[in-house]
C-alpha positions as a printed NumPy array, in Angstrom:
array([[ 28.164, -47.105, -20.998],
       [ 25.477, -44.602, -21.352],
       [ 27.526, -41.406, -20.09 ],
       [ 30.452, -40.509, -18.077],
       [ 29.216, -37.282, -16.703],
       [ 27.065, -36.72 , -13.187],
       [ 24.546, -34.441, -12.532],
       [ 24.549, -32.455,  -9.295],
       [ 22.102, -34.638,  -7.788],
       [ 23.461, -38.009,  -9.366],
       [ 26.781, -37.081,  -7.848],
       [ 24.53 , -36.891,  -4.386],
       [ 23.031, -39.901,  -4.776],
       [ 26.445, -41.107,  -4.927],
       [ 28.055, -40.021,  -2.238],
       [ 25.433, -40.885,  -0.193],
       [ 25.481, -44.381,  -1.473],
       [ 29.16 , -44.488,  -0.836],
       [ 28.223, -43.461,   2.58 ],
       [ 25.559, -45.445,   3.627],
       [ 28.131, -48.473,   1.896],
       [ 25.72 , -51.5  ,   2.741],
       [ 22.49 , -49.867,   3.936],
       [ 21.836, -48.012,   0.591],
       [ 18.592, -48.688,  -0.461],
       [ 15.631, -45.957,  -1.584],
       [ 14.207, -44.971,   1.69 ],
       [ 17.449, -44.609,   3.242],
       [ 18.892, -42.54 ,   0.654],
       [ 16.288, -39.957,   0.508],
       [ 16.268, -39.417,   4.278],
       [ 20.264, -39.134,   3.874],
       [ 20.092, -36.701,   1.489],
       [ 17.088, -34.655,   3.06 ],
       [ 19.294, -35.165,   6.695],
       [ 22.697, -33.969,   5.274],
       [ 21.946, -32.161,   2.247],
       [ 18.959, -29.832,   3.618],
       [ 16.938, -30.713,   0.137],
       [ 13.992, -32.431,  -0.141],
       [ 13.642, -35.323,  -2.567],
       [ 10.977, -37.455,  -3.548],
       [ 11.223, -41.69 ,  -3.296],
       [ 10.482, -41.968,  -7.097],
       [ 13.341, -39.297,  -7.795],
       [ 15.727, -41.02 ,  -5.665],
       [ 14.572, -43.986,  -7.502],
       [ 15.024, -42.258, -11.103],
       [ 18.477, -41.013, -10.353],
       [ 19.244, -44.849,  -9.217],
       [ 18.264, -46.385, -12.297],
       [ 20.015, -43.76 , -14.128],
       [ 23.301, -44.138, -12.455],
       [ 23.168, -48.291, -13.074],
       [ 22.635, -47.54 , -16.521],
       [ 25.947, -45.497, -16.967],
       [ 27.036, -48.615, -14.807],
       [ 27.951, -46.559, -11.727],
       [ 26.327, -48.193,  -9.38 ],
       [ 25.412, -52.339,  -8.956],
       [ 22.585, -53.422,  -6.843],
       [ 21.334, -56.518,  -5.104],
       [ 18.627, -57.744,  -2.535],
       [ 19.196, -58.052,   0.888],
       [ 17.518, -61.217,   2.825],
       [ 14.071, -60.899,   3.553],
       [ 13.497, -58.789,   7.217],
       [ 10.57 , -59.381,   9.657],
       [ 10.264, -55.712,   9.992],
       [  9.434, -55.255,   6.493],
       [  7.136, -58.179,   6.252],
       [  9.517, -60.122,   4.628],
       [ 10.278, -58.168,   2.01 ],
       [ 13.816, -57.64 ,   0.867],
       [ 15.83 , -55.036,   0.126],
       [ 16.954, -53.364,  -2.938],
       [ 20.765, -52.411,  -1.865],
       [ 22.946, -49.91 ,  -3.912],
       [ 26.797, -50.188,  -3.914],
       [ 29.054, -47.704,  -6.126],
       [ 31.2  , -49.288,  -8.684],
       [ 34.677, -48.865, -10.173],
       [ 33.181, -46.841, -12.818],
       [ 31.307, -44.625, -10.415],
       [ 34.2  , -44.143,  -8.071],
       [ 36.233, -42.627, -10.815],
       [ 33.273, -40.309, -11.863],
       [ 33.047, -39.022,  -8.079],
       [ 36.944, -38.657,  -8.552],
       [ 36.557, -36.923, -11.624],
       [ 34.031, -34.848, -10.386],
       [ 35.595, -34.002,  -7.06 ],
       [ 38.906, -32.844,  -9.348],
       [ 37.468, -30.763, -11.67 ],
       [ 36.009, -28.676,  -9.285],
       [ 38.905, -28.336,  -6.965],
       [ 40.411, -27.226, -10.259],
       [ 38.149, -24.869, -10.803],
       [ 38.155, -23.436,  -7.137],
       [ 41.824, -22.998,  -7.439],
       [ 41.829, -20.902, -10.638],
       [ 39.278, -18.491,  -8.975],
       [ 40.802, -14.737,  -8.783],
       [ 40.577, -13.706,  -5.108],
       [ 39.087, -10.092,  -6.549],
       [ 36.134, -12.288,  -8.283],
       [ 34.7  , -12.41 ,  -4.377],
       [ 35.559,  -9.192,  -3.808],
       [ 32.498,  -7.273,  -3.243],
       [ 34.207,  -3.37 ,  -2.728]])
């Protein structure tokens, strides 16, 4: 495995692609994120995380069957693997962690 640690944005694409569950591919990522997230993204950096993340093995991908809409062309679909679950998990922990050891006064803007 390449690396164990996510990025801000690879831990996006992520959760998005845990979200969308069996429609993850490109397009529909990048509008996800842009929807939810308020960012815009470019389809070759949604496609850069998404190599990225298969290559730490965090995500697996396949090809849907060929739709008329896209003129028979099939879909490349994302799906979030074991490995990628427990970097989300470790992710979503260490900041909760880190939220909880915040001082109240740190905030405090007297």
């Amino acid at each position: 495995m390449k690396g164990t640690n996510i990025g801000e944005l690879e831990e996006l694409v992520l959760l998005v692609v845990a979200n969308l569950y069996d429609s993850a591919y490109g397009i529909a990522i990048k509008q996800e994120i842009e929807e939810k997230c308020s960012r815009t993204i470019t389809i070759s950096t949604v496609h850069n995380v998404l190599q990225r993340l298969q290559e730490k093995d965090f995500l697996e991908s396949r090809y849907s069957d060929p739709t008329p809409e896209r003129g028979g062309k099939r879909k490349l679909l994302f799906r979030v693997t074991p490995s990628g679950q427990a970097a989300l998990e470790n992710s979503r922990s260490m900041r909760e962690s880190l939220w909880q050891t915040i001082p109240k006064v740190a905030f405090d803007r007297k």
